PDB file of C-alpha atoms in Angstrom:
ATOM      1  CA  UNK A 785      57.836 140.795 126.328  1.00  0.00           C
ATOM      2  CA  UNK A 786      55.433 138.135 127.314  1.00  0.00           C
ATOM      3  CA  UNK A 787      56.973 135.356 129.169  1.00  0.00           C
ATOM      4  CA  UNK A 788      59.957 135.712 131.702  1.00  0.00           C
ATOM      5  CA  UNK A 789      62.522 133.345 133.054  1.00  0.00           C
ATOM      6  CA  UNK A 790      62.728 134.641 136.385  1.00  0.00           C
ATOM      7  CA  UNK A 791      60.990 136.653 138.965  1.00  0.00           C
ATOM      8  CA  UNK A 792      63.762 139.426 138.591  1.00  0.00           C
ATOM      9  CA  UNK A 793      63.263 139.444 134.889  1.00  0.00           C
ATOM     10  CA  UNK A 794      59.641 139.419 135.123  1.00  0.00           C
ATOM     11  CA  UNK A 795      59.865 142.656 137.655  1.00  0.00           C
ATOM     12  CA  UNK A 796      62.164 144.325 135.249  1.00  0.00           C
ATOM     13  CA  UNK A 797      59.606 144.257 132.518  1.00  0.00           C
ATOM     14  CA  UNK A 798      56.753 145.253 134.133  1.00  0.00           C
ATOM     15  CA  UNK A 799      58.960 148.208 135.647  1.00  0.00           C
ATOM     16  CA  UNK A 800      60.134 149.167 132.241  1.00  0.00           C
ATOM     17  CA  UNK A 801      57.076 148.341 130.224  1.00  0.00           C
ATOM     18  CA  UNK A 802      54.995 150.859 132.623  1.00  0.00           C
ATOM     19  CA  UNK A 803      57.440 153.802 132.019  1.00  0.00           C
ATOM     20  CA  UNK A 804      55.950 156.147 129.420  1.00  0.00           C
ATOM     21  CA  UNK A 805      59.221 157.969 128.661  1.00  0.00           C
ATOM     22  CA  UNK A 806      61.385 154.939 127.981  1.00  0.00           C
ATOM     23  CA  UNK A 807      58.523 153.536 125.923  1.00  0.00           C
ATOM     24  CA  UNK A 808      58.463 156.989 124.155  1.00  0.00           C
ATOM     25  CA  UNK A 809      62.434 156.415 123.532  1.00  0.00           C
ATOM     26  CA  UNK A 810      61.863 152.870 121.990  1.00  0.00           C
ATOM     27  CA  UNK A 811      58.903 154.286 119.720  1.00  0.00           C
ATOM     28  CA  UNK A 812      57.119 150.942 121.454  1.00  0.00           C
ATOM     29  CA  UNK A 813      56.963 148.467 123.882  1.00  0.00           C
ATOM     30  CA  UNK A 814      60.165 146.898 122.552  1.00  0.00           C
ATOM     31  CA  UNK A 815      61.460 145.381 125.614  1.00  0.00           C
ATOM     32  CA  UNK A 816      62.289 141.538 124.692  1.00  0.00           C
ATOM     33  CA  UNK A 817      63.899 138.622 126.392  1.00  0.00           C
ATOM     34  CA  UNK A 818      65.992 136.119 124.734  1.00  0.00           C
ATOM     35  CA  UNK A 819      62.596 133.957 124.362  1.00  0.00           C
ATOM     36  CA  UNK A 820      60.675 136.630 123.084  1.00  0.00           C
ATOM     37  CA  UNK A 821      63.109 138.669 120.754  1.00  0.00           C
ATOM     38  CA  UNK A 822      61.652 138.428 117.214  1.00  0.00           C
ATOM     39  CA  UNK A 823      63.835 137.624 114.136  1.00  0.00           C
ATOM     40  CA  UNK A 824      63.548 141.118 112.910  1.00  0.00           C
ATOM     41  CA  UNK A 825      63.111 143.745 115.757  1.00  0.00           C
ATOM     42  CA  UNK A 826      62.841 147.582 115.380  1.00  0.00           C
ATOM     43  CA  UNK A 827      65.455 149.433 116.475  1.00  0.00           C
ATOM     44  CA  UNK A 828      65.613 150.996 119.082  1.00  0.00           C
ATOM     45  CA  UNK A 829      64.829 147.888 121.382  1.00  0.00           C
ATOM     46  CA  UNK A 830      65.815 146.173 125.213  1.00  0.00           C
ATOM     47  CA  UNK A 831      66.773 142.843 125.347  1.00  0.00           C
ATOM     48  CA  UNK A 832      66.665 141.324 129.262  1.00  0.00           C
ATOM     49  CA  UNK A 833      69.211 138.660 129.339  1.00  0.00           C
ATOM     50  CA  UNK A 834      69.261 135.971 131.689  1.00  0.00           C
ATOM     51  CA  UNK A 835      69.715 135.990 135.158  1.00  0.00           C
ATOM     52  CA  UNK A 836      72.590 134.619 137.148  1.00  0.00           C
ATOM     53  CA  UNK A 837      71.607 133.702 140.970  1.00  0.00           C
ATOM     54  CA  UNK A 838      74.338 134.267 143.614  1.00  0.00           C
ATOM     55  CA  UNK A 839      74.987 133.076 146.988  1.00  0.00           C
ATOM     56  CA  UNK A 840      73.115 135.742 149.335  1.00  0.00           C
ATOM     57  CA  UNK A 841      74.722 136.450 152.640  1.00  0.00           C
ATOM     58  CA  UNK A 842      72.928 134.253 155.416  1.00  0.00           C
ATOM     59  CA  UNK A 843      71.096 137.025 156.786  1.00  0.00           C
ATOM     60  CA  UNK A 844      69.088 137.638 154.029  1.00  0.00           C
ATOM     61  CA  UNK A 845      68.878 134.214 152.777  1.00  0.00           C
ATOM     62  CA  UNK A 846      66.944 133.522 155.745  1.00  0.00           C
ATOM     63  CA  UNK A 847      64.474 136.260 154.957  1.00  0.00           C
ATOM     64  CA  UNK A 848      63.849 134.525 152.107  1.00  0.00           C
ATOM     65  CA  UNK A 849      65.843 137.112 149.831  1.00  0.00           C
ATOM     66  CA  UNK A 850      67.999 135.863 146.626  1.00  0.00           C
ATOM     67  CA  UNK A 851      70.665 137.807 144.798  1.00  0.00           C
ATOM     68  CA  UNK A 852      70.475 138.176 141.183  1.00  0.00           C
ATOM     69  CA  UNK A 853      72.471 139.716 138.255  1.00  0.00           C
ATOM     70  CA  UNK A 854      70.893 140.167 134.752  1.00  0.00           C
ATOM     71  CA  UNK A 855      72.567 141.745 131.563  1.00  0.00           C
ATOM     72  CA  UNK A 856      70.692 144.454 129.567  1.00  0.00           C
ATOM     73  CA  UNK A 857      71.128 145.139 126.048  1.00  0.00           C
ATOM     74  CA  UNK A 858      70.132 147.969 124.271  1.00  0.00           C
ATOM     75  CA  UNK A 859      70.501 148.127 120.458  1.00  0.00           C
ATOM     76  CA  UNK A 860      70.227 151.234 118.793  1.00  0.00           C
ATOM     77  CA  UNK A 861      71.007 153.032 115.642  1.00  0.00           C
ATOM     78  CA  UNK A 862      73.688 155.180 117.128  1.00  0.00           C
ATOM     79  CA  UNK A 863      75.574 155.971 120.122  1.00  0.00           C
ATOM     80  CA  UNK A 864      73.546 158.953 121.245  1.00  0.00           C
ATOM     81  CA  UNK A 865      70.244 157.085 121.216  1.00  0.00           C
ATOM     82  CA  UNK A 866      71.770 154.504 122.944  1.00  0.00           C
ATOM     83  CA  UNK A 867      73.196 156.153 125.868  1.00  0.00           C
ATOM     84  CA  UNK A 868      69.571 158.066 125.865  1.00  0.00           C
ATOM     85  CA  UNK A 869      67.898 154.974 126.735  1.00  0.00           C
ATOM     86  CA  UNK A 870      70.664 153.671 129.055  1.00  0.00           C
ATOM     87  CA  UNK A 871      70.012 157.330 130.718  1.00  0.00           C
ATOM     88  CA  UNK A 872      66.426 156.478 131.317  1.00  0.00           C
ATOM     89  CA  UNK A 873      66.931 152.634 132.559  1.00  0.00           C
ATOM     90  CA  UNK A 874      69.308 154.317 134.989  1.00  0.00           C
ATOM     91  CA  UNK A 875      67.066 156.525 136.433  1.00  0.00           C
ATOM     92  CA  UNK A 876      64.530 153.752 136.923  1.00  0.00           C
ATOM     93  CA  UNK A 877      66.413 150.965 137.883  1.00  0.00           C
ATOM     94  CA  UNK A 878      69.846 152.499 139.794  1.00  0.00           C
ATOM     95  CA  UNK A 879      69.338 151.887 143.314  1.00  0.00           C
ATOM     96  CA  UNK A 880      65.660 152.242 143.792  1.00  0.00           C
ATOM     97  CA  UNK A 881      63.508 149.486 144.837  1.00  0.00           C
ATOM     98  CA  UNK A 882      60.585 147.916 143.082  1.00  0.00           C
ATOM     99  CA  UNK A 883      57.804 146.436 144.569  1.00  0.00           C
ATOM    100  CA  UNK A 884      55.776 144.709 141.988  1.00  0.00           C
ATOM    101  CA  UNK A 885      53.458 141.718 142.169  1.00  0.00           C
ATOM    102  CA  UNK A 886      55.575 138.562 142.136  1.00  0.00           C
ATOM    103  CA  UNK A 887      58.714 140.264 143.055  1.00  0.00           C
ATOM    104  CA  UNK A 888      60.410 142.663 145.316  1.00  0.00           C
ATOM    105  CA  UNK A 889      63.731 143.738 143.859  1.00  0.00           C
ATOM    106  CA  UNK A 890      65.803 145.686 146.548  1.00  0.00           C
ATOM    107  CA  UNK A 891      67.923 148.502 146.018  1.00  0.00           C
ATOM    108  CA  UNK A 892      68.857 147.426 142.309  1.00  0.00           C
ATOM    109  CA  UNK A 893      72.446 148.620 140.638  1.00  0.00           C
ATOM    110  CA  UNK A 894      72.556 149.299 136.989  1.00  0.00           C
ATOM    111  CA  UNK A 895      75.796 149.975 135.768  1.00  0.00           C
ATOM    112  CA  UNK A 896      77.306 150.529 132.200  1.00  0.00           C
ATOM    113  CA  UNK A 897      79.607 147.814 131.040  1.00  0.00           C
ATOM    114  CA  UNK A 898      80.537 148.811 127.402  1.00  0.00           C
ATOM    115  CA  UNK A 899      79.326 149.883 124.054  1.00  0.00           C
ATOM    116  CA  UNK A 900      79.773 147.616 120.860  1.00  0.00           C
ATOM    117  CA  UNK A 901      79.715 147.834 117.330  1.00  0.00           C
ATOM    118  CA  UNK A 902      76.950 145.792 116.234  1.00  0.00           C
ATOM    119  CA  UNK A 903      75.382 144.754 112.560  1.00  0.00           C
ATOM    120  CA  UNK A 904      72.653 146.880 113.446  1.00  0.00           C
ATOM    121  CA  UNK A 905      74.080 150.066 115.056  1.00  0.00           C
ATOM    122  CA  UNK A 906      75.155 150.318 118.296  1.00  0.00           C
ATOM    123  CA  UNK A 907      74.657 147.561 121.248  1.00  0.00           C
ATOM    124  CA  UNK A 908      75.212 148.837 124.851  1.00  0.00           C
ATOM    125  CA  UNK A 909      76.113 146.299 127.499  1.00  0.00           C
ATOM    126  CA  UNK A 910      74.523 146.897 130.953  1.00  0.00           C
ATOM    127  CA  UNK A 911      74.568 145.027 134.182  1.00  0.00           C
ATOM    128  CA  UNK A 912      71.592 145.010 136.883  1.00  0.00           C
ATOM    129  CA  UNK A 913      72.220 143.482 140.215  1.00  0.00           C
ATOM    130  CA  UNK A 914      69.596 143.098 142.897  1.00  0.00           C
ATOM    131  CA  UNK A 915      68.395 141.192 145.668  1.00  0.00           C
ATOM    132  CA  UNK A 916      64.803 139.615 145.074  1.00  0.00           C
ATOM    133  CA  UNK A 917      62.281 137.687 146.663  1.00  0.00           C
TER     134      UNK A 917
ATOM    135  CA  UNK B1411      85.155 142.591 143.994  1.00  0.00           C
ATOM    136  CA  UNK B1412      85.232 143.282 140.547  1.00  0.00           C
ATOM    137  CA  UNK B1413      84.459 145.909 137.805  1.00  0.00           C
ATOM    138  CA  UNK B1414      84.228 145.303 134.082  1.00  0.00           C
ATOM    139  CA  UNK B1415      86.042 147.065 131.467  1.00  0.00           C
ATOM    140  CA  UNK B1416      86.145 146.714 128.337  1.00  0.00           C
ATOM    141  CA  UNK B1417      86.845 149.118 125.105  1.00  0.00           C
ATOM    142  CA  UNK B1418      86.662 148.548 121.392  1.00  0.00           C
ATOM    143  CA  UNK B1419      88.830 150.852 119.566  1.00  0.00           C
ATOM    144  CA  UNK B1420      89.164 149.946 115.777  1.00  0.00           C
ATOM    145  CA  UNK B1421      90.696 146.182 116.193  1.00  0.00           C
ATOM    146  CA  UNK B1422      92.608 147.129 119.485  1.00  0.00           C
ATOM    147  CA  UNK B1423      90.178 146.121 122.382  1.00  0.00           C
ATOM    148  CA  UNK B1424      90.818 144.464 126.061  1.00  0.00           C
ATOM    149  CA  UNK B1425      88.335 142.919 128.039  1.00  0.00           C
ATOM    150  CA  UNK B1426      89.317 142.230 131.619  1.00  0.00           C
ATOM    151  CA  UNK B1427      87.225 141.481 134.943  1.00  0.00           C
ATOM    152  CA  UNK B1428      89.398 142.734 137.972  1.00  0.00           C
ATOM    153  CA  UNK B1429      88.964 141.464 141.298  1.00  0.00           C
ATOM    154  CA  UNK B1430      90.478 142.133 144.964  1.00  0.00           C
ATOM    155  CA  UNK B1431      90.493 146.027 144.821  1.00  0.00           C
ATOM    156  CA  UNK B1432      88.044 146.103 147.970  1.00  0.00           C
ATOM    157  CA  UNK B1433      90.817 143.927 149.208  1.00  0.00           C
ATOM    158  CA  UNK B1434      93.634 146.073 148.207  1.00  0.00           C
ATOM    159  CA  UNK B1435      92.094 148.826 150.282  1.00  0.00           C
ATOM    160  CA  UNK B1436      91.420 146.550 152.983  1.00  0.00           C
ATOM    161  CA  UNK B1437      95.090 145.469 153.402  1.00  0.00           C
ATOM    162  CA  UNK B1438      96.319 149.001 153.156  1.00  0.00           C
ATOM    163  CA  UNK B1439      94.500 149.990 156.228  1.00  0.00           C
ATOM    164  CA  UNK B1440      95.529 146.783 158.260  1.00  0.00           C
ATOM    165  CA  UNK B1441      98.729 146.004 156.265  1.00  0.00           C
ATOM    166  CA  UNK B1442     100.843 149.234 156.911  1.00  0.00           C
ATOM    167  CA  UNK B1443     100.986 147.942 160.525  1.00  0.00           C
ATOM    168  CA  UNK B1444     100.375 144.431 159.924  1.00  0.00           C
ATOM    169  CA  UNK B1445     102.322 142.211 157.296  1.00  0.00           C
ATOM    170  CA  UNK B1446     100.854 138.984 158.360  1.00  0.00           C
ATOM    171  CA  UNK B1447      97.194 140.192 157.514  1.00  0.00           C
ATOM    172  CA  UNK B1448      98.417 141.693 154.496  1.00  0.00           C
ATOM    173  CA  UNK B1449      99.792 138.611 153.442  1.00  0.00           C
ATOM    174  CA  UNK B1450      96.622 136.840 154.185  1.00  0.00           C
ATOM    175  CA  UNK B1451      94.929 139.133 152.029  1.00  0.00           C
ATOM    176  CA  UNK B1452      97.058 138.582 149.385  1.00  0.00           C
ATOM    177  CA  UNK B1453      96.503 134.625 149.241  1.00  0.00           C
ATOM    178  CA  UNK B1454      92.864 135.274 149.487  1.00  0.00           C
ATOM    179  CA  UNK B1455      92.825 137.346 146.364  1.00  0.00           C
ATOM    180  CA  UNK B1456      95.462 134.882 144.914  1.00  0.00           C
ATOM    181  CA  UNK B1457      93.187 131.730 145.676  1.00  0.00           C
ATOM    182  CA  UNK B1458      89.974 133.799 144.285  1.00  0.00           C
ATOM    183  CA  UNK B1459      91.845 134.816 141.291  1.00  0.00           C
ATOM    184  CA  UNK B1460      92.809 131.580 140.213  1.00  0.00           C
ATOM    185  CA  UNK B1461      89.679 129.766 140.944  1.00  0.00           C
ATOM    186  CA  UNK B1462      88.256 132.250 139.139  1.00  0.00           C
ATOM    187  CA  UNK B1463      90.310 132.206 136.048  1.00  0.00           C
ATOM    188  CA  UNK B1464      90.175 128.195 135.848  1.00  0.00           C
ATOM    189  CA  UNK B1465      85.916 128.490 135.985  1.00  0.00           C
ATOM    190  CA  UNK B1466      86.141 131.165 133.316  1.00  0.00           C
ATOM    191  CA  UNK B1467      87.901 128.458 131.380  1.00  0.00           C
ATOM    192  CA  UNK B1468      85.610 125.885 131.860  1.00  0.00           C
ATOM    193  CA  UNK B1469      82.493 128.050 130.940  1.00  0.00           C
ATOM    194  CA  UNK B1470      84.689 129.492 127.746  1.00  0.00           C
ATOM    195  CA  UNK B1471      83.215 128.237 124.508  1.00  0.00           C
ATOM    196  CA  UNK B1472      85.724 125.495 123.005  1.00  0.00           C
ATOM    197  CA  UNK B1473      84.785 124.694 119.445  1.00  0.00           C
ATOM    198  CA  UNK B1474      88.348 125.689 118.590  1.00  0.00           C
ATOM    199  CA  UNK B1475      89.597 126.326 121.990  1.00  0.00           C
ATOM    200  CA  UNK B1476      91.458 129.365 120.626  1.00  0.00           C
ATOM    201  CA  UNK B1477      88.925 131.695 122.891  1.00  0.00           C
ATOM    202  CA  UNK B1478      89.944 129.562 126.156  1.00  0.00           C
ATOM    203  CA  UNK B1479      93.515 129.095 125.741  1.00  0.00           C
ATOM    204  CA  UNK B1480      94.276 132.870 124.880  1.00  0.00           C
ATOM    205  CA  UNK B1481      92.257 134.057 128.360  1.00  0.00           C
ATOM    206  CA  UNK B1482      94.595 135.863 130.652  1.00  0.00           C
ATOM    207  CA  UNK B1483      94.860 135.835 134.188  1.00  0.00           C
ATOM    208  CA  UNK B1484      97.112 138.110 136.097  1.00  0.00           C
ATOM    209  CA  UNK B1485      98.112 139.505 139.514  1.00  0.00           C
ATOM    210  CA  UNK B1486      98.927 142.828 139.986  1.00  0.00           C
ATOM    211  CA  UNK B1487     102.635 143.709 141.511  1.00  0.00           C
ATOM    212  CA  UNK B1488     101.320 144.110 144.980  1.00  0.00           C
ATOM    213  CA  UNK B1489      99.298 140.774 144.845  1.00  0.00           C
ATOM    214  CA  UNK B1490      96.206 142.786 146.163  1.00  0.00           C
ATOM    215  CA  UNK B1491      94.220 142.538 142.956  1.00  0.00           C
ATOM    216  CA  UNK B1492      93.966 140.492 139.571  1.00  0.00           C
ATOM    217  CA  UNK B1493      92.887 140.757 136.093  1.00  0.00           C
ATOM    218  CA  UNK B1494      91.163 138.088 134.211  1.00  0.00           C
ATOM    219  CA  UNK B1495      90.389 138.675 130.317  1.00  0.00           C
ATOM    220  CA  UNK B1496      91.642 138.781 126.774  1.00  0.00           C
ATOM    221  CA  UNK B1497      93.914 140.908 124.368  1.00  0.00           C
ATOM    222  CA  UNK B1498      92.971 141.953 121.207  1.00  0.00           C
ATOM    223  CA  UNK B1499      96.912 141.557 120.321  1.00  0.00           C
ATOM    224  CA  UNK B1500      96.584 137.425 120.721  1.00  0.00           C
ATOM    225  CA  UNK B1501      93.671 137.290 118.313  1.00  0.00           C
ATOM    226  CA  UNK B1502      95.047 139.915 115.546  1.00  0.00           C
ATOM    227  CA  UNK B1503      98.363 138.214 115.712  1.00  0.00           C
ATOM    228  CA  UNK B1504      96.598 135.160 114.598  1.00  0.00           C
ATOM    229  CA  UNK B1505      94.553 136.698 112.063  1.00  0.00           C
ATOM    230  CA  UNK B1506      91.230 136.388 113.825  1.00  0.00           C
ATOM    231  CA  UNK B1507      88.964 139.564 114.913  1.00  0.00           C
ATOM    232  CA  UNK B1508      88.703 140.028 118.713  1.00  0.00           C
ATOM    233  CA  UNK B1509      85.515 138.228 118.795  1.00  0.00           C
ATOM    234  CA  UNK B1510      85.807 137.676 122.370  1.00  0.00           C
ATOM    235  CA  UNK B1511      83.594 140.590 123.450  1.00  0.00           C
ATOM    236  CA  UNK B1512      80.909 139.254 121.048  1.00  0.00           C
ATOM    237  CA  UNK B1513      81.051 135.671 122.940  1.00  0.00           C
ATOM    238  CA  UNK B1514      80.617 137.544 125.743  1.00  0.00           C
ATOM    239  CA  UNK B1515      77.978 139.972 125.639  1.00  0.00           C
ATOM    240  CA  UNK B1516      76.237 138.385 122.230  1.00  0.00           C
ATOM    241  CA  UNK B1517      75.047 140.727 119.428  1.00  0.00           C
ATOM    242  CA  UNK B1518      72.191 141.428 117.629  1.00  0.00           C
ATOM    243  CA  UNK B1519      72.266 138.461 115.511  1.00  0.00           C
ATOM    244  CA  UNK B1520      73.788 136.258 118.158  1.00  0.00           C
ATOM    245  CA  UNK B1521      73.333 134.932 121.800  1.00  0.00           C
ATOM    246  CA  UNK B1522      76.061 135.852 124.225  1.00  0.00           C
ATOM    247  CA  UNK B1523      77.969 132.715 125.398  1.00  0.00           C
ATOM    248  CA  UNK B1524      79.576 134.528 128.631  1.00  0.00           C
ATOM    249  CA  UNK B1525      82.565 133.071 130.680  1.00  0.00           C
ATOM    250  CA  UNK B1526      83.771 136.110 132.677  1.00  0.00           C
ATOM    251  CA  UNK B1527      80.873 137.575 134.220  1.00  0.00           C
ATOM    252  CA  UNK B1528      79.392 133.905 135.617  1.00  0.00           C
ATOM    253  CA  UNK B1529      83.043 132.641 136.919  1.00  0.00           C
ATOM    254  CA  UNK B1530      82.784 136.210 138.862  1.00  0.00           C
ATOM    255  CA  UNK B1531      79.564 135.667 140.094  1.00  0.00           C
ATOM    256  CA  UNK B1532      80.437 132.287 141.243  1.00  0.00           C
ATOM    257  CA  UNK B1533      83.461 132.916 142.877  1.00  0.00           C
ATOM    258  CA  UNK B1534      82.495 136.391 144.680  1.00  0.00           C
ATOM    259  CA  UNK B1535      80.796 134.582 147.692  1.00  0.00           C
ATOM    260  CA  UNK B1536      83.807 132.097 148.121  1.00  0.00           C
ATOM    261  CA  UNK B1537      85.698 135.606 148.095  1.00  0.00           C
ATOM    262  CA  UNK B1538      83.921 137.264 150.262  1.00  0.00           C
ATOM    263  CA  UNK B1539      83.766 134.425 152.924  1.00  0.00           C
ATOM    264  CA  UNK B1540      87.457 134.003 152.572  1.00  0.00           C
ATOM    265  CA  UNK B1541      88.267 137.752 153.212  1.00  0.00           C
ATOM    266  CA  UNK B1542      85.786 137.949 156.284  1.00  0.00           C
ATOM    267  CA  UNK B1543      87.815 135.410 157.683  1.00  0.00           C
ATOM    268  CA  UNK B1544      91.080 136.824 157.098  1.00  0.00           C
ATOM    269  CA  UNK B1545      89.895 140.131 158.860  1.00  0.00           C
ATOM    270  CA  UNK B1546      88.419 138.778 161.364  1.00  0.00           C
ATOM    271  CA  UNK B1547      91.404 136.852 162.137  1.00  0.00           C
ATOM    272  CA  UNK B1548      93.536 140.385 161.786  1.00  0.00           C
ATOM    273  CA  UNK B1549      90.979 142.175 164.154  1.00  0.00           C
ATOM    274  CA  UNK B1550      91.442 139.224 166.580  1.00  0.00           C
ATOM    275  CA  UNK B1551      94.949 139.308 166.465  1.00  0.00           C
ATOM    276  CA  UNK B1552      94.776 142.994 167.413  1.00  0.00           C
ATOM    277  CA  UNK B1553      92.339 142.279 170.096  1.00  0.00           C
ATOM    278  CA  UNK B1554      95.119 140.159 171.816  1.00  0.00           C
ATOM    279  CA  UNK B1555      98.074 142.706 171.027  1.00  0.00           C
ATOM    280  CA  UNK B1556      99.725 140.372 168.614  1.00  0.00           C
TER     281      UNK B1556
END
């Protein structure tokens, strides 16, 4: 992923690409945004969806925090591979605080929404919610 | 406030977001001894649910209006939670695949055009603020011994 639309996406991409275990599961640095998604990406891969910003509680706003929610999509050949990647994403992102250049993400929460059949195999949908500044 | 829930088994699918569960738990704590609080929370839930449904409808893709027009909104029997979403039978009975999951979440070939989750994100602060106000009023009533 070379560009990102928001600090949250940038921080997520940086965190994911820095993890050797995830890169091994993806068999490469296959983490994209919609803007960087190739026409025919190699399975499996992860897509970071756009961030929806919400209204943060006043005490957090005063401290410069904003909350955001992003959809994370995992595309894999089968459910087993998709769940293995989700498990790694969960270990990296759920209830962790990421402090990276450009953004701090405070105690994010990653949740599995659903898995869907997809033309390329399986599409696993997860949502990541966090406070960021 | 809300829990995403969906499943896809063959052609049977549902996709709903539920809201107000936390409100229900809170209302149960107060409501057993305070009918006024319970009614206040029910009003907060109904108001947030109606607003969230309207916002989801506004955001839904409207090439044919089928998706938007088949968006369902339901308050639970105790009126302490609501659900917004689609039922696959509404689609299959008209000869369509239950494609709402693909518009909401996207596919490898098509970007998502979500409406349920953005609507929830927009309404959540409003819901929280109103719920907080209802609870503050309940606590104040208790403090006065009313």
